[in-house]
GROMACS .gro file of N, CA and C in nm:
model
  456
    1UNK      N    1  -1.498   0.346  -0.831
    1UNK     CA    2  -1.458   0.469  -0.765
    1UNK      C    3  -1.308   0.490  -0.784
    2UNK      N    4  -1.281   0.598  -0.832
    2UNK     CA    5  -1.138   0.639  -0.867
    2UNK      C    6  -1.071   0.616  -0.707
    3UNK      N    7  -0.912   0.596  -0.699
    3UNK     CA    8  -0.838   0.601  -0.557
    3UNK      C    9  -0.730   0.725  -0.606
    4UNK      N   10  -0.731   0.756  -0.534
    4UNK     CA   11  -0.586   0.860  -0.481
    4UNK      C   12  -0.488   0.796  -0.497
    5UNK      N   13  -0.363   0.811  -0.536
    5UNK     CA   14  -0.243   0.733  -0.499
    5UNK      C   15  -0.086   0.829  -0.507
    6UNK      N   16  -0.023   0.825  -0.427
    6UNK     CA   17   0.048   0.873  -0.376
    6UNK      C   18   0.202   0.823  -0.446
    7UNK      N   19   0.271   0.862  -0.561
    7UNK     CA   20   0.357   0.855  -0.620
    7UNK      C   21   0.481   0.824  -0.537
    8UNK      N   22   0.475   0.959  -0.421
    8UNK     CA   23   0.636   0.985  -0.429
    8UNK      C   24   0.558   1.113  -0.323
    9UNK      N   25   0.615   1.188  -0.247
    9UNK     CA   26   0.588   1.272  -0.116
    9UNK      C   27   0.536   1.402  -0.207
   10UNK      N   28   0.549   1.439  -0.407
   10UNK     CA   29   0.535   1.543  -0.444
   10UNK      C   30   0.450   1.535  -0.539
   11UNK      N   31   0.454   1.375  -0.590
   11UNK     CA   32   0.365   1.341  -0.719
   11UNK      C   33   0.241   1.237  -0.657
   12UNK      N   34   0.100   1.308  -0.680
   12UNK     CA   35   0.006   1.209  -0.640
   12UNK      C   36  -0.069   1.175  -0.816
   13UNK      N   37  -0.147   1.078  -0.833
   13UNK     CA   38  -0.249   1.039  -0.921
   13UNK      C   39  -0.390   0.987  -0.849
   14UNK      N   40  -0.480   1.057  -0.939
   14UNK     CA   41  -0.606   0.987  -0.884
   14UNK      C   42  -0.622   0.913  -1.034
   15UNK      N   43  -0.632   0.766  -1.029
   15UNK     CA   44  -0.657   0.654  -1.113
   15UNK      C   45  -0.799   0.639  -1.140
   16UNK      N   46  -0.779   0.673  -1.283
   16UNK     CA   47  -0.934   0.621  -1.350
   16UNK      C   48  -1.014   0.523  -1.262
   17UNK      N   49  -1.125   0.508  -1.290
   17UNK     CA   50  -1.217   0.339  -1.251
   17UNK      C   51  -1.141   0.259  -1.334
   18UNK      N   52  -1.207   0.141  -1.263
   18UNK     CA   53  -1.159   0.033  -1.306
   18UNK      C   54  -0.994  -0.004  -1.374
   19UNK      N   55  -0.895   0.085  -1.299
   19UNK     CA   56  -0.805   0.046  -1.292
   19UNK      C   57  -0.719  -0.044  -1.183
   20UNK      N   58  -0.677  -0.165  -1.236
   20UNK     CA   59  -0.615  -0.207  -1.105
   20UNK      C   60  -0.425  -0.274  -1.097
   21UNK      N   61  -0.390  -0.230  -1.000
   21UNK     CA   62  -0.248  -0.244  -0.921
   21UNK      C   63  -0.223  -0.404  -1.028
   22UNK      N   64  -0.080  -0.435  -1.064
   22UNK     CA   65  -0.010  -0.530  -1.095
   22UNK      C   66   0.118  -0.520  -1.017
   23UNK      N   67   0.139  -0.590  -0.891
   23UNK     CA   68   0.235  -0.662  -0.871
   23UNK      C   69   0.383  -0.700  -0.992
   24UNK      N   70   0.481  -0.649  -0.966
   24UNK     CA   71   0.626  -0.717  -1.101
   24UNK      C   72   0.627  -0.826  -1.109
   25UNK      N   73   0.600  -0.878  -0.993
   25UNK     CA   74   0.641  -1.007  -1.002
   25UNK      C   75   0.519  -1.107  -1.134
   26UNK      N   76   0.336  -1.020  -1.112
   26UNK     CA   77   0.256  -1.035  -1.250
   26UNK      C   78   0.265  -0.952  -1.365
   27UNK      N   79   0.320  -0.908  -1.375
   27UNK     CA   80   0.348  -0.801  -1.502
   27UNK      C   81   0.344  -0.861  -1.642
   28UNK      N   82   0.456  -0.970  -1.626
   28UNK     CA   83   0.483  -1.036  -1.739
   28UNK      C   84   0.348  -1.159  -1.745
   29UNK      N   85   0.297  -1.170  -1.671
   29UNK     CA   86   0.230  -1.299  -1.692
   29UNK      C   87   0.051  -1.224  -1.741
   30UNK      N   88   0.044  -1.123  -1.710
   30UNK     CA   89  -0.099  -1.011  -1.728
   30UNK      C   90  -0.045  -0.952  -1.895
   31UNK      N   91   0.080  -0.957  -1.925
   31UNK     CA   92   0.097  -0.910  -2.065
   31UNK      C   93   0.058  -0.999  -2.144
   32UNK      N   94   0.148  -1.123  -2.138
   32UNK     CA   95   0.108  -1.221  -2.221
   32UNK      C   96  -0.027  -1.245  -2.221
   33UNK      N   97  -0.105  -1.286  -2.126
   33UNK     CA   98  -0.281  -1.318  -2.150
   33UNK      C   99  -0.326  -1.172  -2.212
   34UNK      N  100  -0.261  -1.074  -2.246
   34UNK     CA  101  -0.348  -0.987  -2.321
   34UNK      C  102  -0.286  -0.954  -2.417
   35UNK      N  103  -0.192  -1.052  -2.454
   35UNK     CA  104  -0.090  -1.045  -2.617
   35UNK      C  105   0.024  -0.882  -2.627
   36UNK      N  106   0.080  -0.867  -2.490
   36UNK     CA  107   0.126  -0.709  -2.537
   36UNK      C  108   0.240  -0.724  -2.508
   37UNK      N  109   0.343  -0.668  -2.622
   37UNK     CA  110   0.513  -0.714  -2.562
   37UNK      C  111   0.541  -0.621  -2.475
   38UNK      N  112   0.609  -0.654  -2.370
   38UNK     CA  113   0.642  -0.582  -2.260
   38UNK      C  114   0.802  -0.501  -2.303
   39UNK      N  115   0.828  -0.403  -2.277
   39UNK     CA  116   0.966  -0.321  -2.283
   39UNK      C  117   1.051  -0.352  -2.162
   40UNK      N  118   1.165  -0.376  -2.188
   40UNK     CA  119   1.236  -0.409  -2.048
   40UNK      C  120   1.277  -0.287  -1.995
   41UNK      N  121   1.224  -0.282  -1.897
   41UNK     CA  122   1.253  -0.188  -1.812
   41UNK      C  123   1.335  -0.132  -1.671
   42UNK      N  124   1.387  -0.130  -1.593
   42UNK     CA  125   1.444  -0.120  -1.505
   42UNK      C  126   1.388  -0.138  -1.344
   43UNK      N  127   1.469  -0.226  -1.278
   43UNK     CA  128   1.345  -0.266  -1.133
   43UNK      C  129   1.416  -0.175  -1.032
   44UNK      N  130   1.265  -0.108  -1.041
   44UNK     CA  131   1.248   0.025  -0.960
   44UNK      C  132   1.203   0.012  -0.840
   45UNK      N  133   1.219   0.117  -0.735
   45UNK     CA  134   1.090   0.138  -0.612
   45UNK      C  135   0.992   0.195  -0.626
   46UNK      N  136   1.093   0.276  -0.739
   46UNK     CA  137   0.955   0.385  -0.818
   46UNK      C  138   0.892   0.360  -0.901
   47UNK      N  139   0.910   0.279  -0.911
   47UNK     CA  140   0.742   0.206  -1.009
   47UNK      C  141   0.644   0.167  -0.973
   48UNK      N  142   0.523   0.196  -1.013
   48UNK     CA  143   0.404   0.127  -0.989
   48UNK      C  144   0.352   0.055  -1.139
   49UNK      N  145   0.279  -0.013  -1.141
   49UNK     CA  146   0.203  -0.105  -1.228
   49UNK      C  147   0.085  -0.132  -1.214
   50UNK      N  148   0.008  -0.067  -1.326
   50UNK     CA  149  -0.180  -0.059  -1.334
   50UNK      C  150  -0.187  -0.120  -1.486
   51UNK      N  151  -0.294  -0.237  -1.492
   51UNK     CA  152  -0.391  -0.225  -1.584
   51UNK      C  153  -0.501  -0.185  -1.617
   52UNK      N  154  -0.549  -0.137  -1.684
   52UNK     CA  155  -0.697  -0.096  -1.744
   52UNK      C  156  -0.741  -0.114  -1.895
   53UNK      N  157  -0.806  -0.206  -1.953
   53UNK     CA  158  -0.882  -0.229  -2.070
   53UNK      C  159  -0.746  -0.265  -2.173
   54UNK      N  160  -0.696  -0.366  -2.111
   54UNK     CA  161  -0.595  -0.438  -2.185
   54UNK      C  162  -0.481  -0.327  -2.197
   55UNK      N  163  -0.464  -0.220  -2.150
   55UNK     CA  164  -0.366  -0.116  -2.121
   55UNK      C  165  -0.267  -0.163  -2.000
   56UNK      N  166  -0.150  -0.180  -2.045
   56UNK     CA  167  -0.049  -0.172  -1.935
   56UNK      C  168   0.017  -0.076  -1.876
   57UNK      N  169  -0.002   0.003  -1.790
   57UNK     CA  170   0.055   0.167  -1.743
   57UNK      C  171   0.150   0.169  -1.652
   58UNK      N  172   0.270   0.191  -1.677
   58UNK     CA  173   0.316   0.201  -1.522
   58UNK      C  174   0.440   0.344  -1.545
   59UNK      N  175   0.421   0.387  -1.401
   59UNK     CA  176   0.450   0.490  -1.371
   59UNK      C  177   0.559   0.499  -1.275
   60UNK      N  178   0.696   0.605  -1.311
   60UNK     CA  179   0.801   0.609  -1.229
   60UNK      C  180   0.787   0.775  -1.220
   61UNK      N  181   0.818   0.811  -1.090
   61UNK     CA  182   0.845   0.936  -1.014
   61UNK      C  183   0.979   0.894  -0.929
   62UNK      N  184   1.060   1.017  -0.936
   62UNK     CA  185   1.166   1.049  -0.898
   62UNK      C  186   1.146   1.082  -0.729
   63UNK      N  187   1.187   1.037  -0.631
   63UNK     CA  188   1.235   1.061  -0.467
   63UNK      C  189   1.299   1.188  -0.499
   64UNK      N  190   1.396   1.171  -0.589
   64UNK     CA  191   1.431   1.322  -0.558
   64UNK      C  192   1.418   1.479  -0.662
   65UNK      N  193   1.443   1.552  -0.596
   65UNK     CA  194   1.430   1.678  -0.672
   65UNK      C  195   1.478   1.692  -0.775
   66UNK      N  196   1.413   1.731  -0.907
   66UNK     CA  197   1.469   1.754  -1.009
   66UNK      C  198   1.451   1.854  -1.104
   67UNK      N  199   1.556   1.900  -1.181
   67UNK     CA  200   1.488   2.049  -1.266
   67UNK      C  201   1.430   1.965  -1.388
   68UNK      N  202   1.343   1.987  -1.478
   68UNK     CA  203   1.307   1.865  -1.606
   68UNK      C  204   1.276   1.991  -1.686
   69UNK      N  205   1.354   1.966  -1.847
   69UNK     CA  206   1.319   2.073  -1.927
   69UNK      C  207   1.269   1.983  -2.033
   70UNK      N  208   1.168   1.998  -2.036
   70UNK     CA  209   1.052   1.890  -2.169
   70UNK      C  210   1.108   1.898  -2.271
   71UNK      N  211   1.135   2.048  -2.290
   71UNK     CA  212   1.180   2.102  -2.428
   71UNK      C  213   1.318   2.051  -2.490
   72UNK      N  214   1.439   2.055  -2.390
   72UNK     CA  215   1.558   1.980  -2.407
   72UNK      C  216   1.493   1.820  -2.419
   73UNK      N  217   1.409   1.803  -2.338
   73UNK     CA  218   1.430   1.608  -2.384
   73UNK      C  219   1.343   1.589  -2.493
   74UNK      N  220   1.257   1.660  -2.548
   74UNK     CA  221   1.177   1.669  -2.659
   74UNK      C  222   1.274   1.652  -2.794
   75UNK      N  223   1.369   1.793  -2.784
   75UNK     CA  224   1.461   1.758  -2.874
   75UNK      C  225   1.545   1.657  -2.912
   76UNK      N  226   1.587   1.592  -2.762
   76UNK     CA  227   1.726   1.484  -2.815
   76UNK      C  228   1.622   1.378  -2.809
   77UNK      N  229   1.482   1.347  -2.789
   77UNK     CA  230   1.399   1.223  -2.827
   77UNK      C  231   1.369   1.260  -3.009
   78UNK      N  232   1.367   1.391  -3.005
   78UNK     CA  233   1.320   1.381  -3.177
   78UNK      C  234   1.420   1.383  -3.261
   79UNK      N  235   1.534   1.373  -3.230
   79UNK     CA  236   1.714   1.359  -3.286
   79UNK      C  237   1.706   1.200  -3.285
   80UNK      N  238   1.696   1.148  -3.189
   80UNK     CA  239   1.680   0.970  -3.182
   80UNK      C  240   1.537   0.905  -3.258
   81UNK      N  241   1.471   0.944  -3.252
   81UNK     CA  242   1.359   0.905  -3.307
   81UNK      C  243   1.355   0.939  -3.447
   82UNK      N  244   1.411   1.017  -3.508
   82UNK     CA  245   1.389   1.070  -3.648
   82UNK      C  246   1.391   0.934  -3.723
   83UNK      N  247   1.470   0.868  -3.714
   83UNK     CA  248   1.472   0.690  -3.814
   83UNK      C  249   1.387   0.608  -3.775
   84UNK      N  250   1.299   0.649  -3.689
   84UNK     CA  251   1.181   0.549  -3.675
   84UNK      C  252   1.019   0.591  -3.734
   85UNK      N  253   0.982   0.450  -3.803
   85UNK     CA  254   0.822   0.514  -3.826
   85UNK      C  255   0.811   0.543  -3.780
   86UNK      N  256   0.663   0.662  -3.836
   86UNK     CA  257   0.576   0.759  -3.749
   86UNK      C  258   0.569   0.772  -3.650
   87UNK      N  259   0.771   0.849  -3.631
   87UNK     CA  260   0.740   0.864  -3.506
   87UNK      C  261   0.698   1.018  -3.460
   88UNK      N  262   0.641   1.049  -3.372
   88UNK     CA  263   0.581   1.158  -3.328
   88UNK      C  264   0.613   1.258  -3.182
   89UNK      N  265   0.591   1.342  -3.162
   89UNK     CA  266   0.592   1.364  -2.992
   89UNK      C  267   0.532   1.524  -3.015
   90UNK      N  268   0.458   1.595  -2.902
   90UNK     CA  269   0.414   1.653  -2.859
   90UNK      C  270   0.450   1.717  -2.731
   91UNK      N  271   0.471   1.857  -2.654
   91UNK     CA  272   0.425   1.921  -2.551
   91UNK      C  273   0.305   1.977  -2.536
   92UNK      N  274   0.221   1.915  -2.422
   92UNK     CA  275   0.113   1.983  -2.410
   92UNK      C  276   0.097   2.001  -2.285
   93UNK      N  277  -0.047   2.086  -2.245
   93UNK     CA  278  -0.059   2.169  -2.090
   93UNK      C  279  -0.175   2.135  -2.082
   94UNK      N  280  -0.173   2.043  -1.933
   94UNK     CA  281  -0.284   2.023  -1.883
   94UNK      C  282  -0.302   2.026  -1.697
   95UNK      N  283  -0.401   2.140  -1.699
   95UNK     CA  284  -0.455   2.175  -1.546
   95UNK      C  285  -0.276   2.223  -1.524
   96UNK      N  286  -0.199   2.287  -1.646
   96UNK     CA  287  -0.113   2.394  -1.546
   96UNK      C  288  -0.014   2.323  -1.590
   97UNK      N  289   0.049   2.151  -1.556
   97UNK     CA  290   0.143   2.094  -1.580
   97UNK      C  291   0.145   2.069  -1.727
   98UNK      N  292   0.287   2.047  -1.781
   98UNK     CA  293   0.312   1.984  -1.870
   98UNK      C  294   0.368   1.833  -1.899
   99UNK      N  295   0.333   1.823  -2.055
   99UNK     CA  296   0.323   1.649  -2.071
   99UNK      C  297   0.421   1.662  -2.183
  100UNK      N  298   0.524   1.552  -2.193
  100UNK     CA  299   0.578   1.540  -2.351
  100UNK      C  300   0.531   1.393  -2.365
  101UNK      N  301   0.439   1.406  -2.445
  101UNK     CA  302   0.377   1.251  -2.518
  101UNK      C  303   0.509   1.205  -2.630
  102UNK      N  304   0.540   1.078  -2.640
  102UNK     CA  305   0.599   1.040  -2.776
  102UNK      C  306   0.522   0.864  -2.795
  103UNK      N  307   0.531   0.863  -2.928
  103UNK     CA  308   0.523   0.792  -2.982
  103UNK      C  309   0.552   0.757  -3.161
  104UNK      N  310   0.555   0.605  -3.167
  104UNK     CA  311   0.602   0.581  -3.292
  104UNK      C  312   0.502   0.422  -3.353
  105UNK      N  313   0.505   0.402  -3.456
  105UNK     CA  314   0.412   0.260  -3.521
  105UNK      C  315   0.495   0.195  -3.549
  106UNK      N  316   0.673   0.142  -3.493
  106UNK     CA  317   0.713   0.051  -3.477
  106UNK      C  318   0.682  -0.059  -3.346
  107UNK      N  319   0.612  -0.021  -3.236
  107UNK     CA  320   0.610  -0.058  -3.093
  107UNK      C  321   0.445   0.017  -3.071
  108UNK      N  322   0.417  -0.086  -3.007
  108UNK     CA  323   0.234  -0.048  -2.930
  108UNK      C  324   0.291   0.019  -2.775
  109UNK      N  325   0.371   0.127  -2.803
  109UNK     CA  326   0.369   0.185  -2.706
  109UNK      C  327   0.359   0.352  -2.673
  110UNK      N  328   0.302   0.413  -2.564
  110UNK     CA  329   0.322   0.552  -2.563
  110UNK      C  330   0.360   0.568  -2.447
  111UNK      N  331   0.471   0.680  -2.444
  111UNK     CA  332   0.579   0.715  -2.371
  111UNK      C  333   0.499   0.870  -2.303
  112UNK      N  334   0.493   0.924  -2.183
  112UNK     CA  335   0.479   1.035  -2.133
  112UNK      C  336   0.559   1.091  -2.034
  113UNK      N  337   0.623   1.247  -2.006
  113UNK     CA  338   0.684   1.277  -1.917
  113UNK      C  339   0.634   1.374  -1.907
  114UNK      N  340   0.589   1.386  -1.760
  114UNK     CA  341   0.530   1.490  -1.690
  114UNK      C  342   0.578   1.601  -1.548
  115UNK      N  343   0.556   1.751  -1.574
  115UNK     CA  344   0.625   1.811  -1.487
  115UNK      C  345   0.525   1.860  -1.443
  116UNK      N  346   0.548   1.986  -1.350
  116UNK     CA  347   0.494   2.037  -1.277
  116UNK      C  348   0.530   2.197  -1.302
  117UNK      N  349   0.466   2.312  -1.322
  117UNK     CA  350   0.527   2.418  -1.423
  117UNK      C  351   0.631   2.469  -1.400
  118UNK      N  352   0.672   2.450  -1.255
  118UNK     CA  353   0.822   2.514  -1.255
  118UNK      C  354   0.954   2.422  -1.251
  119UNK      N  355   0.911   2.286  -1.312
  119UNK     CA  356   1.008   2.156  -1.418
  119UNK      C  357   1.044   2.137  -1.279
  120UNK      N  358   1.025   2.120  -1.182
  120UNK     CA  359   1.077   2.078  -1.028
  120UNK      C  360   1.055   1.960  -1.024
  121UNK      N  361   0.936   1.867  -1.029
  121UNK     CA  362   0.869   1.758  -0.990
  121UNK      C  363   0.838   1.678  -1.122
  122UNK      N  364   0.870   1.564  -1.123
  122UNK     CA  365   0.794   1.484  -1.268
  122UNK      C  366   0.767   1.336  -1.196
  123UNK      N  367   0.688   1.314  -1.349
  123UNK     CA  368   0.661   1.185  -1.321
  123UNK      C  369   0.673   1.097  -1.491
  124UNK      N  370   0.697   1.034  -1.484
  124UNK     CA  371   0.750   0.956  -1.609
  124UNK      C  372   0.679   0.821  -1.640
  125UNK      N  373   0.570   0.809  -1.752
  125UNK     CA  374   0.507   0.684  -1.764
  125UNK      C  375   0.485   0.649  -1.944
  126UNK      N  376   0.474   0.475  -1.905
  126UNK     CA  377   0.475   0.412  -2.050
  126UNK      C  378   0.350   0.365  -2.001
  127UNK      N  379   0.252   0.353  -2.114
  127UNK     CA  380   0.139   0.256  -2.169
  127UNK      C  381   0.216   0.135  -2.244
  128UNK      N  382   0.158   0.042  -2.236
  128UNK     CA  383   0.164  -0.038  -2.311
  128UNK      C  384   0.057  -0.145  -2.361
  129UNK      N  385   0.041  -0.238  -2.519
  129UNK     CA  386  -0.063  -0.231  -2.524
  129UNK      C  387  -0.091  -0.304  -2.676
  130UNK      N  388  -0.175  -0.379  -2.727
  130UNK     CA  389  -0.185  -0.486  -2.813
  130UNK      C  390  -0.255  -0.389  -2.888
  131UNK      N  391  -0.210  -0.422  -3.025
  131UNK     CA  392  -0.244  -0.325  -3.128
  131UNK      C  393  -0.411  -0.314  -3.183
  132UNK      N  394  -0.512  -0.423  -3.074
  132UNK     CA  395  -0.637  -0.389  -3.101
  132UNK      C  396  -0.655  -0.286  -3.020
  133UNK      N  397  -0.538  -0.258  -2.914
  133UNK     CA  398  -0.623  -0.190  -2.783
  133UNK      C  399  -0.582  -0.043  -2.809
  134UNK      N  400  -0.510   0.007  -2.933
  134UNK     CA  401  -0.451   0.146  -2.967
  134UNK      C  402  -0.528   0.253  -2.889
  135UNK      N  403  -0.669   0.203  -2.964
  135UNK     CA  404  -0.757   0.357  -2.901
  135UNK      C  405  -0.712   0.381  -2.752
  136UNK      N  406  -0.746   0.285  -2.701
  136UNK     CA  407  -0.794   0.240  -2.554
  136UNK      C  408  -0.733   0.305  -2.526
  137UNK      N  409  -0.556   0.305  -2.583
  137UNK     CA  410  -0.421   0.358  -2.484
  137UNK      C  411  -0.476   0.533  -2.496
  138UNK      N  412  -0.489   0.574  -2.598
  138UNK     CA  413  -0.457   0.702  -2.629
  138UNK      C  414  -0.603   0.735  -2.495
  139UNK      N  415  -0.681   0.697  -2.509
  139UNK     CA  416  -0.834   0.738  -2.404
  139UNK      C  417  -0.758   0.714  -2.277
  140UNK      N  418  -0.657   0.588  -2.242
  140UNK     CA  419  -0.678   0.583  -2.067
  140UNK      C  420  -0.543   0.703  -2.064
  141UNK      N  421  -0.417   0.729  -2.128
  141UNK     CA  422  -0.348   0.833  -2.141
  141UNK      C  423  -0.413   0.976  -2.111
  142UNK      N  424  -0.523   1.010  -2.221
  142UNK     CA  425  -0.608   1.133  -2.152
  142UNK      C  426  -0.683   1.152  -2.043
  143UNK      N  427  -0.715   1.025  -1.987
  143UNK     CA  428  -0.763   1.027  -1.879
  143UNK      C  429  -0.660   1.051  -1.736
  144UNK      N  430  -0.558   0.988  -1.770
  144UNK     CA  431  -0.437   0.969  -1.656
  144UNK      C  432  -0.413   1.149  -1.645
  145UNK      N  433  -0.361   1.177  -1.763
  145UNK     CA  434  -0.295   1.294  -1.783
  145UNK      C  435  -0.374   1.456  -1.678
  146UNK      N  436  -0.495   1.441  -1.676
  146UNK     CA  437  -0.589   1.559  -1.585
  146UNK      C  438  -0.589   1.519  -1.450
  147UNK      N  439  -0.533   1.373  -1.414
  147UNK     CA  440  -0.562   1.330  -1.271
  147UNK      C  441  -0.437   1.382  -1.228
  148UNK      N  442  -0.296   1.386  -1.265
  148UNK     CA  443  -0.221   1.384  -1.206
  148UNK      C  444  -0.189   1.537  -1.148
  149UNK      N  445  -0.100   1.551  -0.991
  149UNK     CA  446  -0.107   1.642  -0.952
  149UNK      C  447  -0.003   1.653  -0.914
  150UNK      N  448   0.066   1.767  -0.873
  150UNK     CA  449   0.200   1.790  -0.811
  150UNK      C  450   0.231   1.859  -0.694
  151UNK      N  451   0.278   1.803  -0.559
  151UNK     CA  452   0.280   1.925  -0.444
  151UNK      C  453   0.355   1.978  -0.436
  152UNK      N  454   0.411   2.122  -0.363
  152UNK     CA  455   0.487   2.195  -0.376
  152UNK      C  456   0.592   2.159  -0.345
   0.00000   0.00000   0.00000
């Protein structure tokens, strides 16, 4: 049974099945038993940490208010990214909000930033993920991406 979960007072997610909560303090120790290099990342409040099907997901939302223009960070990610393999990125619209997906085939990872249509509210998440589990990421990504919601 999918759960509700409550980001941040503006950003909620309802989480696929069979996804479950990782603790930081297991993060690193749930990567290694599933072979996936972890990105160092910054220790947040606003983070949460889910696995699902050898997928590492975790998700940061902002406490506070923010304007987010996809389109400006789209650009200066595809200015930085240009020297890396295939690297890629996308804006897309789903249930209203928008997503900027990136990714590249130097790193088993995909990057998403998500608003809310009037760029007020986001939420910001990495997959991560062992290069048998590629599909997996891109499937639990589409799945994440329709759950998430934004309150006014």
């Amino acid at each position: 049974m999918a759960q509700k979960i409550g980001l941040n007072d503006r950003v909620n997610i309802q989480l696929p099945p069979k996804v479950e909560k990782i603790s930081n303090a297991n993060v690193a120790v749930v990567a290694k038993q599933n072979d996936i290099k972890l990105a160092v990342l910054p220790n947040s409040e606003n983070k949460s940490t889910y696995i699902k099907d050898d997928v590492i997901i975790t998700l940061f939302a902002s406490k506070k208010k923010e304007q987010v223009d996809l389109v400006k960070l789209k650009k200066g990610l595809d200015e930085w990214g240009k020297t890396l393999a295939g690297y890629s990125s996308k804006i897309i619209e789903v249930n209203g909000n928008k997503f900027l997906i990136t990714q590249n085939n130097t790193e088993s990872k995909i990057r998403f930033y998500g608003t809310n249509p009037e760029g007020t509210s986001s939420v910001n998440g990495l997959l991560e993920f062992n290069e048998r589990s590629k599909s997996k990421a891109g499937t639990t990504l589409e799945s994440l991406m329709p759950s998430i919601s934004f309150d006014k």
